[in-house]
Amino acid sequence: MAYEPVLTKFVKEPNCYTLDFYKAKDLGYEALRKAVTTMQPNDVIEMVKASGLRGRGGAGFPTGLKWQFVLKDTPKPKYICCNADESEPGTFKDHLLMERNPHLLIEGCAIGCYAIGAKVAYIYIRGEFYHVQKVLEQQIEEAYRAGFLGKNIFGSGFDCDVFVHRGAGAYEAGEETALIESLEGKRAQPRIKPPFPAVSGLYNCPSAVNNVETLANVPLIISKGVEWFTSLGPEKNNGPKLYCVSGHVKNPGVFEATMDVSLKELILGDQYAGGMKDGRTLKAVIPGGSSTPVLLPDQIDIPASFDAVAKAGSMLGSAAIMAVDDTTCMVWLAKNLLAFYRHESCGKCTPCREGADWLLKLLTRIEAGEGQMKDIDLLLDVSKNIGGKTLCPFGDAEIAPVLSTIKHFRHEYEAHVREGCCTIPAPWRGTRAPALAGHH
Amino acid sequence: MSFHARMDYSPAKFHKSERRLADVGEPFRFSPEHQATFDRLVTHYPAERRKSAILYALYLVQEQQGYVSRAAMRFVAEQIGCTPAEVEDVVTYYVMFFQKPVGTYALAVCRTLSCALAGAERVTEALSDHLGVPVGGTDASGTFTLLEFECLGACDRAPVVMVNNDHWHEHLTPDGVPKFIEDLRVKGLAALTGCHHKVE
C-alpha cells in the first residue's frame, strides 16, 4: 500500500505556503475550529495521548503526557515554546515544513495553547533561517487577519498569540531548558532539572517545549482522528514521519513515510535517496543526527522507528540519516563532529566543555598520524568521564561519534597510528589542517 | 596523562584569559525605523521581560552598523534595562553577532559533516586562496569576510554558504568559487541561489 504523505503533500506546489492554499487544499484551520468549539482542553490532551504521538525532536517522549504534566492549578500564565532551532547536524525537516507548510505549524501551536491553557506560543527559530522566518511571520500575519489567531478565535472566547523569536546560532538552544533561557534573553545554557519546564519553564511559568514536526502532527490527529493516526506505522511508533537523508547519496532530501519503512530503503530505495553516489558502496550510517551512534551497513535492515533503531544500539533522534561511503575515513568523521561539539558546547558543565576540547585534540593528533596506540584508549577514558556527567544530553551526544567509530572501526584508528598518516585520503577532503574553530 | 609536546596545551596559550573586548565604536543610537521595529518587537514579551528582546535588538544593531560595538552594547543595555555586562554576555555567546567590522559580504561556509562530505573543506580552501585571506579574515578591499559556521540545516543542498546571516547559496563547488565571487561583486546578493528544498 502506497503511503500518501500528509505533512509534505503539497510542498512542491508554487503557493503551498499561503493561507488561501491551506484553506482550499489542506486542513484550513478546521482542526483548530473543531478543537476550540467542540472539545474541552482536556479532551484534546486525551486525544493526543490516545494517538501515541511521540516528540519528533529527538527524545521521542509522548506529547500528550508532556502536555498533561503542565501545571494546571496556577494563576501564572502558561506557554507553548515551539522548538524550531533545528540545529542537529543532518536535520532539515522543520526547515522544509516551516517554509512550505507554515500554517500546519501555526495551527498546531494554537491547538497546543488551547490544550494546556496557554495564551501565547513562541516559535524559537534558529537565527540562520531568516528566509524561513520571513515566510512564517508573513503567514502568521495572514492568520491573524483571517481571525485564526488573536482574540476570541471562532467566537469561543479563546485567545491565542503566536510570535516568532529569532535565535542567533547556538546548537545548545535546541535543548529545552537552554531554549527557554535563550528566549528569556540569556545565553543558551541548560538549567538544572527538576523543576521541569512543565512546572517552571519560560519566565518561571508552566511551559511545554515541542518540536515543529510534533506540533504539525497535532492538527492532523484532531481532524483525521486517532484511528487514522494509530493505523500508520508500527505499534508505539505511529504517525507520519519526516526523514532527512544526506551525505553520499544520489538524491538527498526530506522524505515522508511511516515508521515501518526501513533505514536501508530510505538510503538505497529508488523512491527515497536512491543509493550511493558514483557507484560507491555504503560504509556507515548515522541514523538520527550526529549525536547518535554510527551503524554498519549490515545493521540497517530495520524499521526506522524510535524503538527499532534503539534496539540496534543507536537512536532515531531527529531522523537525520547521514550515509557515508567507502571513501570516508572514520577518524576524520569523528574529528569533524568533535570540532562541531567543541565549538557548540555551551560551557556550563566542565566535563562537556573541557572533554570536547581534549577529544578533538586527540582525534586531530591521531588523524594527522601523530598519535600513539594508547591515545585510542585515552579517547575511551575521556569519553567515559563525559557521558552522563552533564546537565543536558550534550555530553552523551559528543561521545557518541567517538565511541561508536572506535567500536566499529578501531582498525582505522590503529592504521593511522601505525602508518603515521591518514590511510583513506578522499579527493573531496581538504588538504590543509583546519585551525580549531574558534569564536568569530 | 601524557600528551606530546606538539599538542598546543601550554600555559602560555591556555592559562590566560581569552576574553576579547569588542571595538568601542562610535556613539550609537537606533535609527527611527529601527527604534520603531524594536518597540514593536518588545511588545511580544511580557512587560517585565524586556530582556527577551535582546537578540532582536542586537540584530537591529548589526543591521545598522554591520557589527556590535561596545557603544552599541551600552545602548542596548539602556533599551532593555539591564547592565552592559549582561549584553556582552549574550553577544559573546551567539556566533551570529560580529564584534568587529566585517566585509560587505560575510561568507559563512558550513563545515559540519554533510557539507564536509560534499567537499566543504575544499570550498573553504578555494575561497581562502581566491580571496587571499585566512578563515576569519577580511580581504584588502573590505568586501569579503570568510567564516566557517557549524551546520546550517540544509544538508541536502550541501555545501551551503550563508551570506550576511540572511542569504543562502547552495551547492557551491571549489571550481565554482571564482564565478561565485565575481557574481557577488557584480550583481550583489541577487547572485545567490537562495535555499530551495527538494522534496519527494
XYZ file of C-alpha atoms in Angstrom:
640
model
C 0.000 0.000 0.000
C 1.489 3.256 -1.080
C 1.650 5.803 1.682
C 0.056 9.143 0.957
C 2.078 11.998 2.508
C 0.147 14.399 4.700
C 2.788 16.749 6.081
C 4.588 17.363 2.803
C 1.880 16.501 0.291
C 1.742 19.902 -1.365
C 5.247 21.218 -0.792
C 6.124 21.161 -4.472
C 3.227 23.365 -5.492
C 4.086 27.013 -6.011
C 1.827 28.743 -3.476
C 1.565 25.951 -0.952
C 2.655 28.183 1.935
C -0.197 30.688 1.594
C -3.306 30.753 3.704
C -5.585 30.562 0.667
C -3.895 27.360 -0.443
C -4.047 25.904 3.053
C -7.763 26.683 3.247
C -8.529 25.312 -0.208
C -6.494 22.105 -0.199
C -5.242 21.332 3.273
C -6.737 21.436 6.773
C -7.550 25.140 6.631
C -7.777 25.615 10.417
C -10.745 23.238 10.612
C -8.884 21.224 13.259
C -8.498 24.358 15.369
C -12.185 25.158 14.871
C -13.114 21.643 15.932
C -10.863 21.795 18.994
C -11.934 25.165 20.349
C -15.640 24.911 19.565
C -16.442 21.264 20.285
C -13.743 19.954 22.611
C -12.569 20.693 26.129
C -8.807 21.289 26.532
C -8.575 18.032 28.396
C -10.213 16.178 25.504
C -7.502 17.475 23.200
C -4.808 16.190 25.546
C -6.585 12.836 25.869
C -6.832 12.579 22.100
C -3.144 13.326 21.586
C -2.345 10.821 24.322
C -4.504 8.167 22.697
C -2.785 8.740 19.377
C 0.565 7.922 20.969
C 2.241 10.854 19.217
C 5.886 10.958 20.241
C 8.082 14.045 20.157
C 9.875 14.377 16.852
C 12.757 16.445 18.196
C 14.940 13.569 19.292
C 13.905 12.056 22.590
C 10.601 10.569 21.380
C 8.730 11.490 24.571
C 4.909 11.139 24.335
C 3.490 14.572 23.579
C 0.173 14.016 25.306
C 1.920 13.188 28.576
C 4.133 16.239 28.263
C 1.041 18.405 27.958
C -0.699 16.635 30.804
C 2.239 17.362 33.100
C 1.890 21.104 32.521
C 0.720 22.528 35.816
C -2.949 23.474 35.667
C -3.800 24.962 39.067
C -1.752 28.094 38.974
C -2.537 31.757 38.429
C 0.591 32.078 36.295
C 0.337 32.263 32.516
C 1.387 29.184 30.558
C 3.405 28.993 27.391
C 3.992 26.811 24.377
C 7.557 27.085 23.113
C 7.956 25.626 19.674
C 11.462 24.318 19.186
C 12.387 25.357 15.657
C 16.069 25.576 16.461
C 16.749 22.507 14.318
C 20.460 22.500 14.901
C 21.282 18.800 14.971
C 23.712 18.243 12.096
C 21.952 16.469 9.262
C 18.456 17.694 10.136
C 16.480 19.886 7.759
C 12.903 18.620 8.008
C 11.499 21.507 10.068
C 13.194 23.894 7.676
C 11.066 22.466 4.874
C 7.915 22.202 6.945
C 8.042 25.821 8.081
C 8.981 27.156 4.690
C 6.412 25.246 2.669
C 3.637 24.400 5.122
C 3.776 27.070 7.844
C 0.041 27.087 8.578
C 0.122 23.493 9.765
C 2.619 24.560 12.424
C 0.703 27.715 13.318
C -2.483 25.690 13.700
C -0.589 23.146 15.814
C 0.723 25.932 18.067
C -2.778 27.313 18.562
C -4.226 23.887 19.389
C -1.336 23.241 21.768
C -2.049 26.543 23.520
C -5.716 25.633 23.843
C -4.849 22.205 25.252
C -2.536 23.388 28.015
C -4.351 26.653 28.706
C -1.712 28.964 27.275
C -2.395 32.219 25.506
C 0.984 32.694 23.881
C 3.171 30.443 21.777
C 6.726 31.389 20.878
C 8.313 29.772 17.857
C 12.030 29.776 18.597
C 13.568 29.680 15.151
C 17.296 29.407 14.630
C 18.978 32.602 13.507
C 20.228 31.086 10.269
C 16.680 30.509 8.991
C 15.975 34.144 8.208
C 14.292 33.276 4.904
C 12.044 30.814 6.738
C 11.270 33.340 9.435
C 10.063 35.850 6.857
C 7.621 33.308 5.426
C 6.462 32.318 8.883
C 5.903 35.886 10.092
C 4.052 36.807 6.942
C 1.755 33.794 7.271
C 1.169 34.422 10.983
C 0.082 37.907 9.949
C -2.338 36.335 7.459
C -3.710 34.025 10.119
C -4.331 37.000 12.432
C -6.128 38.823 9.653
C -8.355 35.824 9.000
C -9.207 35.533 12.694
C -7.441 32.199 13.290
C -5.147 33.870 15.807
C -5.736 36.780 18.163
C -8.751 37.393 20.359
C -11.868 35.233 20.632
C -10.969 32.650 17.984
C -14.076 31.177 16.290
C -16.202 33.000 18.862
C -15.119 30.537 21.536
C -13.559 33.103 23.840
C -10.143 31.507 23.336
C -7.311 33.982 22.775
C -4.010 32.971 21.258
C -0.927 34.838 20.107
C 1.894 33.263 18.152
C 5.234 35.071 17.982
C 8.439 34.167 16.221
C 11.620 34.533 18.259
C 14.866 34.539 16.322
C 17.846 32.788 17.851
C 21.396 33.633 16.902
C 23.285 30.480 16.099
C 23.580 28.217 19.127
C 23.266 24.452 18.840
C 22.620 24.206 22.548
C 19.405 26.239 22.183
C 17.821 23.040 20.868
C 17.805 21.662 24.414
C 14.502 22.609 26.023
C 15.725 24.475 29.094
C 18.510 26.159 27.118
C 15.894 27.244 24.604
C 13.910 28.784 27.432
C 17.000 30.595 28.730
C 17.648 31.922 25.251
C 14.019 33.040 24.958
C 14.493 34.943 28.185
C 17.380 36.816 26.594
C 20.278 34.989 28.163
C 22.973 32.610 26.994
C 21.500 29.343 25.801
C 22.661 27.169 28.679
C 20.619 24.342 30.181
C 19.023 24.544 33.614
C 19.180 22.005 36.370
C 16.163 19.711 36.210
C 13.884 19.379 38.128
C 11.936 21.607 38.071
C 10.942 20.581 34.575
C 9.548 23.177 32.170
C 6.060 21.747 32.715
C 6.239 23.167 36.242
C 8.622 26.071 35.882
C 9.726 26.893 32.374
C 9.619 30.117 30.434
C 9.548 33.103 32.833
C 9.236 30.518 35.624
C 5.759 29.662 34.356
C 4.496 26.226 33.304
C 5.544 25.614 29.703
C 5.632 22.910 27.082
C 8.506 22.772 24.622
C 7.585 20.911 21.437
C 9.335 20.287 18.158
C 7.951 21.751 14.920
C 7.089 18.378 13.412
C 5.375 17.297 16.637
C 3.096 20.324 16.651
C 2.435 19.906 12.934
C 1.070 16.423 13.647
C -1.469 17.682 16.176
C -3.970 19.271 13.737
C -3.831 16.070 11.685
C -4.746 13.979 14.711
C -7.636 16.299 15.579
C -9.057 16.313 12.078
C -8.341 12.781 10.872
C -8.798 11.046 14.180
C -6.884 8.751 16.479
C -7.680 5.608 14.450
C -6.141 7.069 11.327
C -3.016 8.037 13.243
C -2.545 4.723 15.004
C -3.111 2.827 11.757
C 0.135 4.316 10.425
C 3.364 2.603 11.276
C 4.286 0.012 13.907
C 2.863 -0.001 17.405
C 4.048 2.815 19.697
C 5.728 4.454 16.697
C 2.664 5.778 14.983
C 2.028 8.563 12.571
C 3.683 10.201 9.619
C 7.398 10.858 9.978
C 9.813 13.035 8.084
C 13.244 11.636 7.307
C 16.183 13.756 6.227
C 18.679 11.799 4.182
C 22.001 13.415 3.339
C 25.615 12.521 2.767
C 26.974 10.474 -0.137
C 23.605 9.613 -1.636
C 22.333 10.285 -5.143
C 19.227 12.082 -4.124
C 19.417 13.716 -0.688
C 16.246 15.243 0.661
C 13.295 15.083 3.032
C 11.112 12.007 2.705
C 7.829 11.383 4.398
C 6.976 7.834 5.374
C 5.581 5.814 8.222
C 7.955 4.300 10.705
C 7.809 0.824 9.192
C 9.980 1.960 6.315
C 13.474 0.541 6.788
C 16.656 2.558 7.104
C 18.017 0.575 4.198
C 15.103 1.514 1.959
C 15.446 5.183 2.868
C 19.087 5.196 1.833
C 19.104 2.764 -1.073
C 15.491 2.768 -2.253
C 14.814 4.452 -5.584
C 11.776 6.335 -4.345
C 13.895 7.713 -1.491
C 17.562 8.717 -1.535
C 18.349 6.403 -4.452
C 21.525 4.725 -3.246
C 25.128 5.802 -3.097
C 26.650 8.363 -5.412
C 29.127 7.441 -8.153
C 28.605 3.702 -7.714
C 30.466 3.616 -4.413
C 29.472 1.402 -1.506
C 27.889 2.279 1.788
C 30.296 2.230 4.684
C 28.375 3.521 7.679
C 25.132 5.214 8.601
C 24.374 7.827 11.220
C 20.662 7.207 11.777
C 19.457 10.199 13.770
C 21.758 13.177 13.606
C 25.383 13.496 14.588
C 24.681 12.702 18.253
C 23.611 9.146 17.566
C 25.971 6.169 17.353
C 27.078 5.001 13.919
C 25.515 1.847 12.446
C 27.106 -0.535 9.949
C 25.508 -1.427 6.592
C 24.514 -4.870 7.875
C 22.636 -3.285 10.787
C 20.315 -1.062 8.779
C 17.751 -3.557 7.580
C 15.467 -2.485 10.411
C 12.395 -0.262 10.598
C 13.320 3.386 11.009
C 11.281 3.706 14.188
C 12.231 5.010 17.615
C 12.175 1.559 19.168
C 13.787 -0.477 16.391
C 16.736 1.894 15.994
C 17.188 1.970 19.765
C 17.234 -1.823 19.766
C 20.001 -1.769 17.153
C 22.116 0.258 19.565
C 21.556 3.740 18.234
C 18.767 6.345 18.279
C 16.299 7.663 15.752
C 16.881 11.127 17.193
C 15.715 13.747 14.754
C 15.626 11.187 11.915
C 18.597 12.827 10.249
C 20.127 9.957 8.316
C 23.649 10.554 7.089
C 25.119 7.916 4.831
C 28.845 7.825 4.198
C 30.621 5.810 1.530
C 33.861 3.850 1.497
C 35.995 6.905 0.689
C 35.308 8.257 4.166
C 37.889 7.987 6.913
C 36.040 7.340 10.154
C 38.684 9.071 12.258
C 38.217 12.143 10.111
C 34.441 11.809 10.543
C 34.749 11.684 14.324
C 37.119 14.661 14.200
C 34.727 16.663 12.069
C 31.893 16.057 14.510
C 34.024 16.747 17.559
C 35.049 20.068 16.056
C 31.341 20.785 15.916
C 30.782 19.776 19.533
C 33.803 21.652 20.781
C 32.528 24.793 19.116
C 28.936 24.362 20.247
C 29.428 23.224 23.836
C 27.746 25.924 25.903
C 30.491 25.779 28.511
C 28.315 25.287 31.559
C 29.406 21.792 32.610
C 33.126 21.166 32.854
C 33.175 17.541 31.591
C 31.497 18.537 28.344
C 33.361 21.792 27.763
C 36.847 20.513 28.552
C 36.153 16.996 27.376
C 35.156 18.068 23.882
C 38.398 20.021 23.632
C 40.508 17.051 24.702
C 38.668 14.643 22.430
C 39.166 16.943 19.469
C 42.867 17.374 20.245
C 43.345 13.625 20.486
C 41.420 12.970 17.287
C 43.307 15.698 15.449
C 46.559 14.135 16.524
C 45.565 10.615 15.547
C 44.112 11.750 12.246
C 47.335 13.572 11.385
C 49.232 10.345 12.045
C 50.970 11.697 15.125
C 49.062 9.687 17.669
C 50.085 6.745 19.791
C 48.253 3.476 20.330
C 47.400 4.412 23.890
C 45.613 7.518 22.615
C 42.775 5.288 21.434
C 42.167 4.038 24.942
C 42.626 7.552 26.204
C 39.754 8.618 23.946
C 37.589 5.968 25.572
C 38.716 7.061 29.016
C 37.961 10.731 28.394
C 34.581 9.782 26.928
C 33.758 7.744 29.996
C 34.270 10.835 32.102
C 31.891 12.936 29.996
C 28.916 10.633 29.428
C 26.145 11.034 31.982
C 28.075 13.692 33.873
C 26.453 16.761 32.353
C 23.197 18.640 32.906
C 21.859 18.035 29.422
C 22.315 15.210 26.899
C 25.051 17.159 25.084
C 27.712 15.211 26.961
C 26.315 11.894 25.764
C 25.915 13.333 22.284
C 29.514 14.369 21.911
C 30.924 10.994 22.868
C 28.590 9.002 20.589
C 30.613 9.513 17.394
C 33.865 8.719 19.214
C 32.681 5.579 20.971
C 30.805 4.159 18.005
C 33.577 4.756 15.486
C 36.120 3.160 17.807
C 33.745 0.245 18.402
C 33.215 -0.472 14.715
C 36.361 0.933 13.111
C 39.123 0.550 15.666
C 41.352 -0.857 12.927
C 41.247 2.516 11.172
C 42.422 4.316 14.288
C 45.223 1.785 14.643
C 46.166 2.136 10.987
C 46.535 5.892 11.424
C 48.915 5.399 14.297
C 50.857 2.628 12.546
C 51.159 4.281 9.144
C 51.686 7.758 10.535
C 49.148 9.295 8.200
C 45.530 9.141 7.164
C 45.032 5.911 5.259
C 41.903 6.960 3.400
C 42.502 10.445 2.000
C 39.398 11.142 -0.077
C 39.516 13.541 -3.015
C 36.679 15.642 -1.602
C 38.548 16.400 1.585
C 40.632 19.485 2.221
C 44.391 19.354 2.128
C 45.154 21.740 4.944
C 44.770 21.105 8.631
C 41.954 23.402 9.672
C 42.517 25.712 12.589
C 40.488 24.899 15.689
C 37.146 26.517 15.205
C 37.072 29.499 17.494
C 34.609 32.223 18.139
C 34.181 34.506 15.170
C 48.004 11.745 31.130
C 50.783 12.117 28.650
C 50.478 14.369 25.709
C 53.329 15.139 23.494
C 54.899 18.489 23.160
C 53.389 19.118 19.777
C 49.996 19.421 21.345
C 49.453 23.058 21.951
C 48.240 22.971 25.503
C 50.825 25.034 27.257
C 50.244 27.634 29.979
C 51.307 30.310 27.530
C 48.229 29.694 25.472
C 45.552 28.378 27.731
C 46.053 29.788 31.171
C 45.418 33.336 30.038
C 42.009 34.839 29.764
C 40.800 34.699 26.184
C 38.339 37.485 26.788
C 38.458 39.814 23.832
C 36.689 43.121 24.027
C 34.726 44.368 21.072
C 35.654 47.689 19.490
C 34.229 50.686 21.336
C 32.979 52.228 18.110
C 31.094 55.450 17.528
C 28.334 56.561 19.895
C 25.274 54.552 18.916
C 21.532 55.124 18.642
C 18.877 53.222 16.682
C 17.679 54.954 13.551
C 13.995 55.987 13.918
C 12.830 52.962 11.849
C 14.903 50.538 13.890
C 13.672 52.132 17.098
C 10.098 51.629 15.906
C 10.799 47.996 14.966
C 12.385 47.371 18.340
C 9.498 48.998 20.205
C 7.090 46.762 18.293
C 9.064 43.565 18.930
C 9.333 44.273 22.647
C 5.544 44.058 22.909
C 5.741 40.356 22.009
C 7.025 39.685 25.504
C 5.553 40.405 28.943
C 6.280 43.994 30.034
C 8.658 42.929 32.816
C 10.537 40.621 30.425
C 12.040 43.153 28.052
C 15.283 41.222 28.126
C 13.745 38.614 25.829
C 14.047 41.138 23.014
C 17.817 41.381 23.410
C 18.607 39.192 20.405
C 16.307 41.245 18.199
C 17.914 44.449 19.485
C 21.349 43.111 18.623
C 20.215 42.065 15.143
C 18.938 45.591 14.584
C 22.262 46.995 15.783
C 24.098 44.739 13.397
C 21.831 45.672 10.528
C 22.528 49.334 11.212
C 26.280 49.317 11.744
C 27.449 45.937 10.479
C 28.730 44.696 13.810
C 28.036 45.098 17.517
C 30.329 47.662 19.117
C 30.724 48.242 22.819
C 28.963 51.584 22.472
C 26.045 49.727 20.903
C 26.045 47.165 23.718
C 25.713 50.014 26.186
C 22.851 51.445 24.159
C 21.093 48.063 24.035
C 21.531 47.722 27.799
C 19.708 51.044 28.254
C 16.933 49.955 25.921
C 16.486 46.620 27.654
C 17.066 47.813 31.181
C 19.971 45.570 32.074
C 23.708 46.019 32.540
C 26.162 46.276 29.628
C 27.869 43.182 31.029
C 24.682 41.182 30.525
C 24.566 42.337 26.918
C 28.210 41.413 26.377
C 27.442 38.025 27.916
C 24.880 37.419 25.192
C 26.868 38.939 22.317
C 29.907 36.808 23.037
C 27.857 33.614 23.235
C 25.995 33.685 19.938
C 28.030 33.223 16.779
C 25.869 35.386 14.580
C 26.933 38.638 16.211
C 30.162 40.145 14.928
C 32.255 42.019 17.435
C 34.388 43.766 14.895
C 33.587 45.199 11.471
C 33.243 42.612 8.690
C 33.296 42.956 4.912
C 30.271 43.895 2.838
C 29.658 40.183 2.386
C 30.360 37.847 5.283
C 30.603 34.372 3.721
C 29.881 31.629 6.234
C 30.717 28.212 4.817
C 29.026 25.309 6.570
C 31.734 22.929 7.744
C 29.767 20.195 9.533
C 29.509 16.622 8.346
C 27.021 16.604 5.464
C 28.585 19.661 3.870
C 32.083 18.367 4.581
C 31.196 15.089 2.847
C 30.194 17.157 -0.163
C 33.520 18.979 -0.220
C 33.040 21.994 2.051
C 36.683 21.848 3.185
C 37.771 22.322 -0.429
C 35.303 25.150 -0.900
C 36.736 26.967 2.102
C 40.267 26.452 0.816
C 39.296 27.695 -2.642
C 37.627 30.770 -1.163
C 40.613 31.385 1.053
C 43.012 31.145 -1.903
C 40.851 33.192 -4.212
C 40.335 35.998 -1.711
C 43.796 35.714 -0.207
C 42.525 35.639 3.362
C 42.540 33.003 6.102
C 39.289 31.872 7.721
C 38.120 34.753 9.883
C 39.857 37.334 7.711
C 38.582 40.154 5.529
C 40.078 40.833 2.100
C 42.014 44.030 1.330
C 39.079 45.731 -0.374
C 36.877 45.144 2.654
C 34.300 43.366 0.511
C 34.510 39.771 1.693
C 34.958 38.159 5.083
C 35.484 34.405 5.123
C 33.965 32.469 8.005
C 33.239 28.856 8.842
C 29.907 28.047 10.501
C 28.562 24.897 12.034
C 25.607 23.022 10.493
C 23.255 25.466 8.770
C 20.421 22.961 8.351
C 20.241 22.473 4.586
C 22.224 19.275 4.348
C 20.502 18.103 1.162
C 21.857 21.166 -0.649
C 25.452 20.774 0.514
C 27.816 22.525 0.523
C 25.941 25.588 1.694
C 27.224 29.123 2.195
C 25.347 31.715 4.203
C 25.955 35.354 3.336
C 25.431 38.153 5.886
C 23.424 35.859 8.177
C 20.356 36.235 5.940
C 21.035 34.892 2.464
C 21.989 31.446 1.249
C 23.820 29.890 -1.650
C 23.677 26.166 -2.308
C 25.860 23.577 -3.995
C 28.974 25.724 -4.140
C 31.899 23.770 -5.613
C 35.597 24.642 -5.405
C 35.625 25.207 -9.180
C 32.624 27.487 -8.909
C 34.307 29.795 -6.399
C 35.811 32.380 -8.847
C 32.471 32.798 -10.614
C 30.599 32.962 -7.306
C 32.836 35.774 -6.047
C 32.699 37.605 -9.365
C 28.884 37.368 -9.448
C 28.663 38.651 -5.898
C 30.842 41.627 -6.804
C 28.764 42.478 -9.849
C 25.207 41.514 -9.005
C 25.358 41.633 -5.220
C 23.038 39.405 -3.230
C 20.941 38.736 -6.349
C 23.707 36.357 -7.434
C 22.822 33.899 -4.683
C 20.633 30.880 -5.290
C 18.669 31.117 -2.065
C 17.551 27.921 -0.434
C 15.165 25.607 -2.177
C 14.300 22.255 -0.798
C 13.890 19.250 -2.950
C 11.029 17.055 -1.843
C 9.879 13.637 -2.839
